[in-house]
Structures are given as structure tokens and as C-alpha cells.
Amino acid sequence: GLPIARLVLATNENNVLDEFFRTGVYRPRTTAETLVTSSPSMDISKASNFERFVFDLVGRDPAIVQQMWREVEAGGCFSLADGPFAARLPAYGFVSGCSNHADRLATIRDVWQRHGLMIDTHTADGVKVARERRVAGISMIVLETAQAVKFTETIREALGRDPARPAGFDGIEDLPQRVEVVDATVDPVKEIIVRHCRKCRE
């Protein structure tokens, strides 16, 4: 019942999802094609959990989804641009766009100059695309995703100054780091979760 007109999806240069919502083609990237950017949480070669959305899109038919992902896992892609599901895609209300490093710098700078708010690189991608997709008379909400202090180098490049550090981050570099290497199997991971949850309760 929430009155949302459209969902605006922003990506960085790794625009797998932007490509899908513009063209109907889902084409994961190889490792070599995946770029390292200044908004690193978006540096993906494929979209995690995307098959859940596609499952709804194809009428919740698991056989269709399995066939599509067989094509993807074989190094290919799939297209919903011309098939029977193409007409369903607009009904979900997604629009998309992408941003690059120069866009991020310009957006961080503009938001700081206009509003005195220092935003992180991922939020800058969101603001840049949101501005492009605004519709007159409809409010636009952009979800902030991280602290600007995590991206000091890019903030310095955009604004010529370091971001202010929240009090909770003071001395964080000096705190002990804990690493435990385990086999990538279910039981050791479960054991760590149980052990740490038990410590929290104590």
C-alpha cells in the first residue's frame, strides 16, 4: 500500500542490472570485464539474488528460471526483450541508470555545496541517477548506503578535504582484528555462528 511510483535502480560502471532493465538482456560479466571503481560495493559481475526477481517475472515457474541460469552458468546470457514476459517487466516499476567516477565526484561536490551534506560514493551514484529519473510533482527518496568517511580518498578528490570522522570511528584502526579461517562448508560456518551467539548471550 505504500504509494511508490517507481523504483529507481542505480549502478556504477559495472552496469549488469542497468543493462537488464534497459534492454531485457541479463549478461553477467567475466572477472576480466568487472571494473574496480570508487563505489566498490557495486563492483559486481552478476547480481546476487536476481533470480528471485526473475522467478516472479516469469510467473513463478522454476523450470524457466533453471533453464535461464543454465545458460548463464555456461557463460552466456538470456533475454526477456522479445519473449512472452517482455510485457510484464514495465509493470514492476523499475527504471535504471548508471554512474561513473567523474559523475560521483561531481555529485558529491554538488550535494556538499547545495546542502552541506557529505555523501559517500555509492549514495552519489544513487543521487546522480535519481536526479536523471525525477518526475515533476513526485518526491524522490534516495537511500544513503554508507559513511563518507569510508571513502576518504574519493571525498578528498571531490572536495579537497577529508570527511569528518564520527566519534564511533575514533581509534578504530588500533582495535584488535580477529580472523578465523575455516573450510567453506556448512558445518564449520554453523559452528562459528553458534559459538559467537553463545558468547553474546553470556
mmCIF file of N, CA, C and O in Angstrom, residues 47-108:
data_model
loop_
_atom_site.group_PDB
_atom_site.id
_atom_site.type_symbol
_atom_site.label_atom_id
_atom_site.label_comp_id
_atom_site.label_asym_id
_atom_site.label_seq_id
_atom_site.Cartn_x
_atom_site.Cartn_y
_atom_site.Cartn_z
ATOM 1 N N ALA A 47 24.392 -10.211 -10.509
ATOM 2 C CA ALA A 47 23.549 -9.696 -9.433
ATOM 3 C C ALA A 47 23.124 -10.831 -8.506
ATOM 4 O O ALA A 47 22.473 -11.773 -8.946
ATOM 5 N N SER A 48 23.496 -10.726 -7.237
ATOM 6 C CA SER A 48 23.105 -11.779 -6.296
ATOM 7 C C SER A 48 21.606 -11.710 -6.024
ATOM 8 O O SER A 48 21.024 -10.626 -5.920
ATOM 9 N N ASN A 49 21.003 -12.848 -5.931
ATOM 10 C CA ASN A 49 19.560 -12.995 -5.660
ATOM 11 C C ASN A 49 18.660 -12.478 -6.777
ATOM 12 O O ASN A 49 17.448 -12.383 -6.603
ATOM 13 N N PHE A 50 19.244 -12.147 -7.912
ATOM 14 C CA PHE A 50 18.451 -11.628 -9.017
ATOM 15 C C PHE A 50 17.438 -12.657 -9.514
ATOM 16 O O PHE A 50 16.360 -12.309 -9.988
ATOM 17 N N GLU A 51 17.785 -13.935 -9.370
ATOM 18 C CA GLU A 51 16.864 -14.979 -9.843
ATOM 19 C C GLU A 51 15.533 -14.951 -9.110
ATOM 20 O O GLU A 51 14.521 -15.414 -9.629
ATOM 21 N N ARG A 52 15.508 -14.394 -7.880
ATOM 22 C CA ARG A 52 14.231 -14.281 -7.156
ATOM 23 C C ARG A 52 13.283 -13.342 -7.895
ATOM 24 O O ARG A 52 12.078 -13.598 -7.987
ATOM 25 N N PHE A 53 13.822 -12.250 -8.390
ATOM 26 C CA PHE A 53 13.000 -11.311 -9.160
ATOM 27 C C PHE A 53 12.552 -11.956 -10.471
ATOM 28 O O PHE A 53 11.383 -11.864 -10.857
ATOM 29 N N VAL A 54 13.479 -12.618 -11.145
ATOM 30 C CA VAL A 54 13.150 -13.254 -12.425
ATOM 31 C C VAL A 54 12.100 -14.342 -12.218
ATOM 32 O O VAL A 54 11.207 -14.529 -13.050
ATOM 33 N N PHE A 55 12.169 -15.052 -11.099
ATOM 34 C CA PHE A 55 11.172 -16.074 -10.768
ATOM 35 C C PHE A 55 9.764 -15.480 -10.771
ATOM 36 O O PHE A 55 8.829 -16.048 -11.350
ATOM 37 N N ASP A 56 9.599 -14.325 -10.142
ATOM 38 C CA ASP A 56 8.296 -13.648 -10.175
ATOM 39 C C ASP A 56 7.952 -13.194 -11.594
ATOM 40 O O ASP A 56 6.813 -13.306 -12.038
ATOM 41 N N LEU A 57 8.942 -12.664 -12.275
ATOM 42 C CA LEU A 57 8.721 -12.112 -13.606
ATOM 43 C C LEU A 57 8.216 -13.164 -14.599
ATOM 44 O O LEU A 57 7.385 -12.867 -15.462
ATOM 45 N N VAL A 58 8.695 -14.397 -14.467
ATOM 46 C CA VAL A 58 8.298 -15.459 -15.408
ATOM 47 C C VAL A 58 7.135 -16.289 -14.876
ATOM 48 O O VAL A 58 6.920 -17.430 -15.300
ATOM 49 N N GLY A 59 6.368 -15.706 -13.960
ATOM 50 C CA GLY A 59 5.174 -16.396 -13.474
ATOM 51 C C GLY A 59 5.456 -17.475 -12.467
ATOM 52 O O GLY A 59 4.687 -18.433 -12.342
ATOM 53 N N ARG A 60 6.586 -17.356 -11.749
ATOM 54 C CA ARG A 60 6.970 -18.294 -10.690
ATOM 55 C C ARG A 60 7.101 -19.724 -11.204
ATOM 56 O O ARG A 60 6.714 -20.691 -10.548
ATOM 57 N N ASP A 61 7.681 -19.850 -12.372
ATOM 58 C CA ASP A 61 7.903 -21.159 -12.979
ATOM 59 C C ASP A 61 9.378 -21.540 -12.798
ATOM 60 O O ASP A 61 10.255 -20.992 -13.469
ATOM 61 N N PRO A 62 9.677 -22.479 -11.894
ATOM 62 C CA PRO A 62 11.083 -22.801 -11.612
ATOM 63 C C PRO A 62 11.815 -23.407 -12.814
ATOM 64 O O PRO A 62 13.021 -23.212 -12.962
ATOM 65 N N ALA A 63 11.102 -24.111 -13.673
ATOM 66 C CA ALA A 63 11.761 -24.723 -14.831
ATOM 67 C C ALA A 63 12.328 -23.660 -15.763
ATOM 68 O O ALA A 63 13.430 -23.819 -16.316
ATOM 69 N N ILE A 64 11.600 -22.568 -15.929
ATOM 70 C CA ILE A 64 12.081 -21.486 -16.793
ATOM 71 C C ILE A 64 13.321 -20.841 -16.182
ATOM 72 O O ILE A 64 14.309 -20.580 -16.881
ATOM 73 N N VAL A 65 13.273 -20.603 -14.870
ATOM 74 C CA VAL A 65 14.419 -19.983 -14.195
ATOM 75 C C VAL A 65 15.637 -20.897 -14.271
ATOM 76 O O VAL A 65 16.756 -20.448 -14.539
ATOM 77 N N GLN A 66 15.437 -22.183 -14.049
ATOM 78 C CA GLN A 66 16.550 -23.136 -14.132
ATOM 79 C C GLN A 66 17.189 -23.118 -15.512
ATOM 80 O O GLN A 66 18.417 -23.140 -15.638
ATOM 81 N N GLN A 67 16.378 -23.062 -16.563
ATOM 82 C CA GLN A 67 16.918 -23.024 -17.918
ATOM 83 C C GLN A 67 17.714 -21.743 -18.163
ATOM 84 O O GLN A 67 18.806 -21.767 -18.736
ATOM 85 N N MET A 68 17.183 -20.621 -17.693
ATOM 86 C CA MET A 68 17.898 -19.348 -17.855
ATOM 87 C C MET A 68 19.248 -19.391 -17.162
ATOM 88 O O MET A 68 20.264 -18.948 -17.715
ATOM 89 N N TRP A 69 19.277 -19.902 -15.930
ATOM 90 C CA TRP A 69 20.538 -19.914 -15.187
ATOM 91 C C TRP A 69 21.504 -20.971 -15.707
ATOM 92 O O TRP A 69 22.716 -20.829 -15.536
ATOM 93 N N ARG A 70 21.012 -22.000 -16.359
ATOM 94 C CA ARG A 70 21.927 -22.925 -17.047
ATOM 95 C C ARG A 70 22.681 -22.180 -18.139
ATOM 96 O O ARG A 70 23.885 -22.375 -18.336
ATOM 97 N N GLU A 71 21.968 -21.321 -18.867
ATOM 98 C CA GLU A 71 22.609 -20.526 -19.917
ATOM 99 C C GLU A 71 23.636 -19.568 -19.323
ATOM 100 O O GLU A 71 24.736 -19.404 -19.850
ATOM 101 N N VAL A 72 23.291 -18.947 -18.197
ATOM 102 C CA VAL A 72 24.203 -18.009 -17.537
ATOM 103 C C VAL A 72 25.445 -18.744 -17.034
ATOM 104 O O VAL A 72 26.576 -18.295 -17.227
ATOM 105 N N GLU A 73 25.232 -19.884 -16.376
ATOM 106 C CA GLU A 73 26.363 -20.632 -15.814
ATOM 107 C C GLU A 73 27.269 -21.194 -16.890
ATOM 108 O O GLU A 73 28.445 -21.465 -16.647
ATOM 109 N N ALA A 74 26.752 -21.351 -18.098
ATOM 110 C CA ALA A 74 27.566 -21.818 -19.218
ATOM 111 C C ALA A 74 28.335 -20.662 -19.869
ATOM 112 O O ALA A 74 28.971 -20.834 -20.903
ATOM 113 N N GLY A 75 28.254 -19.472 -19.254
ATOM 114 C CA GLY A 75 28.976 -18.327 -19.776
ATOM 115 C C GLY A 75 28.176 -17.470 -20.730
ATOM 116 O O GLY A 75 28.715 -16.570 -21.376
ATOM 117 N N GLY A 76 26.879 -17.726 -20.815
ATOM 118 C CA GLY A 76 26.038 -16.972 -21.739
ATOM 119 C C GLY A 76 25.180 -15.937 -21.049
ATOM 120 O O GLY A 76 25.541 -15.393 -20.008
ATOM 121 N N CYS A 77 24.034 -15.683 -21.637
ATOM 122 C CA CYS A 77 23.101 -14.701 -21.113
ATOM 123 C C CYS A 77 21.696 -15.153 -21.484
ATOM 124 O O CYS A 77 21.522 -16.170 -22.144
ATOM 125 N N PHE A 78 20.704 -14.401 -21.031
ATOM 126 C CA PHE A 78 19.347 -14.647 -21.514
ATOM 127 C C PHE A 78 18.673 -13.313 -21.769
ATOM 128 O O PHE A 78 19.087 -12.270 -21.249
ATOM 129 N N SER A 79 17.658 -13.365 -22.599
ATOM 130 C CA SER A 79 16.950 -12.139 -22.957
ATOM 131 C C SER A 79 15.450 -12.314 -22.741
ATOM 132 O O SER A 79 14.876 -13.319 -23.153
ATOM 133 N N LEU A 80 14.862 -11.332 -22.107
ATOM 134 C CA LEU A 80 13.412 -11.273 -21.963
ATOM 135 C C LEU A 80 12.840 -10.146 -22.819
ATOM 136 O O LEU A 80 11.684 -9.766 -22.662
ATOM 137 N N ALA A 81 13.659 -9.630 -23.727
ATOM 138 C CA ALA A 81 13.261 -8.455 -24.502
ATOM 139 C C ALA A 81 12.128 -8.735 -25.471
ATOM 140 O O ALA A 81 11.245 -7.894 -25.665
ATOM 141 N N ASP A 82 12.130 -9.906 -26.083
ATOM 142 C CA ASP A 82 11.155 -10.178 -27.139
ATOM 143 C C ASP A 82 10.224 -11.340 -26.836
ATOM 144 O O ASP A 82 9.344 -11.647 -27.625
ATOM 145 N N GLY A 83 10.421 -12.003 -25.703
ATOM 146 C CA GLY A 83 9.635 -13.188 -25.404
ATOM 147 C C GLY A 83 8.302 -12.852 -24.758
ATOM 148 O O GLY A 83 7.881 -11.692 -24.682
ATOM 149 N N PRO A 84 7.632 -13.869 -24.255
ATOM 150 C CA PRO A 84 6.296 -13.684 -23.681
ATOM 151 C C PRO A 84 6.284 -12.881 -22.384
ATOM 152 O O PRO A 84 5.227 -12.414 -21.952
ATOM 153 N N PHE A 85 7.448 -12.693 -21.751
ATOM 154 C CA PHE A 85 7.482 -11.994 -20.469
ATOM 155 C C PHE A 85 7.880 -10.523 -20.599
ATOM 156 O O PHE A 85 7.901 -9.789 -19.625
ATOM 157 N N ALA A 86 8.194 -10.088 -21.814
ATOM 158 C CA ALA A 86 8.654 -8.715 -22.017
ATOM 159 C C ALA A 86 7.631 -7.695 -21.539
ATOM 160 O O ALA A 86 7.980 -6.672 -20.954
ATOM 161 N N ALA A 87 6.375 -7.973 -21.770
ATOM 162 C CA ALA A 87 5.327 -7.010 -21.399
ATOM 163 C C ALA A 87 5.154 -6.898 -19.895
ATOM 164 O O ALA A 87 4.611 -5.908 -19.403
ATOM 165 N N ARG A 88 5.618 -7.894 -19.132
ATOM 166 C CA ARG A 88 5.453 -7.859 -17.674
ATOM 167 C C ARG A 88 6.463 -6.937 -16.994
ATOM 168 O O ARG A 88 6.187 -6.411 -15.919
ATOM 169 N N LEU A 89 7.611 -6.764 -17.599
ATOM 170 C CA LEU A 89 8.698 -6.036 -16.949
ATOM 171 C C LEU A 89 8.307 -4.608 -16.553
ATOM 172 O O LEU A 89 8.556 -4.201 -15.410
ATOM 173 N N PRO A 90 7.680 -3.811 -17.423
ATOM 174 C CA PRO A 90 7.328 -2.444 -17.020
ATOM 175 C C PRO A 90 6.380 -2.379 -15.821
ATOM 176 O O PRO A 90 6.399 -1.400 -15.063
ATOM 177 N N ALA A 91 5.579 -3.404 -15.625
ATOM 178 C CA ALA A 91 4.606 -3.386 -14.526
ATOM 179 C C ALA A 91 5.276 -3.372 -13.155
ATOM 180 O O ALA A 91 4.660 -2.978 -12.159
ATOM 181 N N TYR A 92 6.546 -3.778 -13.087
ATOM 182 C CA TYR A 92 7.251 -3.796 -11.807
ATOM 183 C C TYR A 92 7.743 -2.413 -11.400
ATOM 184 O O TYR A 92 8.166 -2.209 -10.269
ATOM 185 N N GLY A 93 7.706 -1.466 -12.315
ATOM 186 C CA GLY A 93 8.008 -0.083 -11.966
ATOM 187 C C GLY A 93 9.474 0.265 -11.818
ATOM 188 O O GLY A 93 9.808 1.282 -11.224
ATOM 189 N N PHE A 94 10.374 -0.549 -12.348
ATOM 190 C CA PHE A 94 11.798 -0.246 -12.263
ATOM 191 C C PHE A 94 12.245 0.644 -13.417
ATOM 192 O O PHE A 94 11.865 0.421 -14.571
ATOM 193 N N VAL A 95 13.052 1.638 -13.102
ATOM 194 C CA VAL A 95 13.836 2.351 -14.104
ATOM 195 C C VAL A 95 15.264 2.349 -13.589
ATOM 196 O O VAL A 95 15.509 2.136 -12.398
ATOM 197 N N SER A 96 16.221 2.564 -14.467
ATOM 198 C CA SER A 96 17.610 2.419 -14.033
ATOM 199 C C SER A 96 18.517 3.419 -14.734
ATOM 200 O O SER A 96 18.119 4.104 -15.672
ATOM 201 N N GLY A 97 19.732 3.462 -14.255
ATOM 202 C CA GLY A 97 20.767 4.286 -14.852
ATOM 203 C C GLY A 97 22.092 3.936 -14.236
ATOM 204 O O GLY A 97 22.159 3.159 -13.279
ATOM 205 N N CYS A 98 23.160 4.500 -14.777
ATOM 206 C CA CYS A 98 24.476 4.201 -14.220
ATOM 207 C C CYS A 98 25.280 5.487 -14.055
ATOM 208 O O CYS A 98 24.934 6.539 -14.594
ATOM 209 N N SER A 99 26.353 5.355 -13.303
ATOM 210 C CA SER A 99 27.187 6.487 -12.917
ATOM 211 C C SER A 99 28.643 6.073 -13.051
ATOM 212 O O SER A 99 28.952 4.879 -12.954
ATOM 213 N N ASN A 100 29.525 7.035 -13.268
ATOM 214 C CA ASN A 100 30.949 6.717 -13.324
ATOM 215 C C ASN A 100 31.718 7.593 -12.322
ATOM 216 O O ASN A 100 31.123 8.379 -11.587
ATOM 217 N N HIS A 101 33.021 7.457 -12.301
ATOM 218 C CA HIS A 101 33.821 8.153 -11.289
ATOM 219 C C HIS A 101 33.648 9.671 -11.386
ATOM 220 O O HIS A 101 33.471 10.350 -10.366
ATOM 221 N N ALA A 102 33.674 10.202 -12.585
ATOM 222 C CA ALA A 102 33.500 11.648 -12.757
ATOM 223 C C ALA A 102 32.123 12.089 -12.265
ATOM 224 O O ALA A 102 31.982 13.153 -11.639
ATOM 225 N N ASP A 103 31.100 11.270 -12.532
ATOM 226 C CA ASP A 103 29.751 11.583 -12.032
ATOM 227 C C ASP A 103 29.732 11.618 -10.508
ATOM 228 O O ASP A 103 29.108 12.489 -9.889
ATOM 229 N N ARG A 104 30.407 10.635 -9.887
ATOM 230 C CA ARG A 104 30.431 10.575 -8.426
ATOM 231 C C ARG A 104 31.075 11.825 -7.848
ATOM 232 O O ARG A 104 30.550 12.425 -6.902
ATOM 233 N N LEU A 105 32.214 12.212 -8.394
ATOM 234 C CA LEU A 105 32.896 13.405 -7.891
ATOM 235 C C LEU A 105 31.996 14.631 -8.025
ATOM 236 O O LEU A 105 31.859 15.423 -7.078
ATOM 237 N N ALA A 106 31.384 14.788 -9.185
ATOM 238 C CA ALA A 106 30.530 15.957 -9.417
ATOM 239 C C ALA A 106 29.325 15.964 -8.488
ATOM 240 O O ALA A 106 28.921 17.016 -7.976
ATOM 241 N N THR A 107 28.750 14.797 -8.234
ATOM 242 C CA THR A 107 27.562 14.706 -7.382
ATOM 243 C C THR A 107 27.917 14.959 -5.928
ATOM 244 O O THR A 107 27.214 15.686 -5.216
ATOM 245 N N ILE A 108 29.010 14.370 -5.453
ATOM 246 C CA ILE A 108 29.463 14.620 -4.081
ATOM 247 C C ILE A 108 29.704 16.113 -3.883
ATOM 248 O O ILE A 108 29.272 16.707 -2.889
#
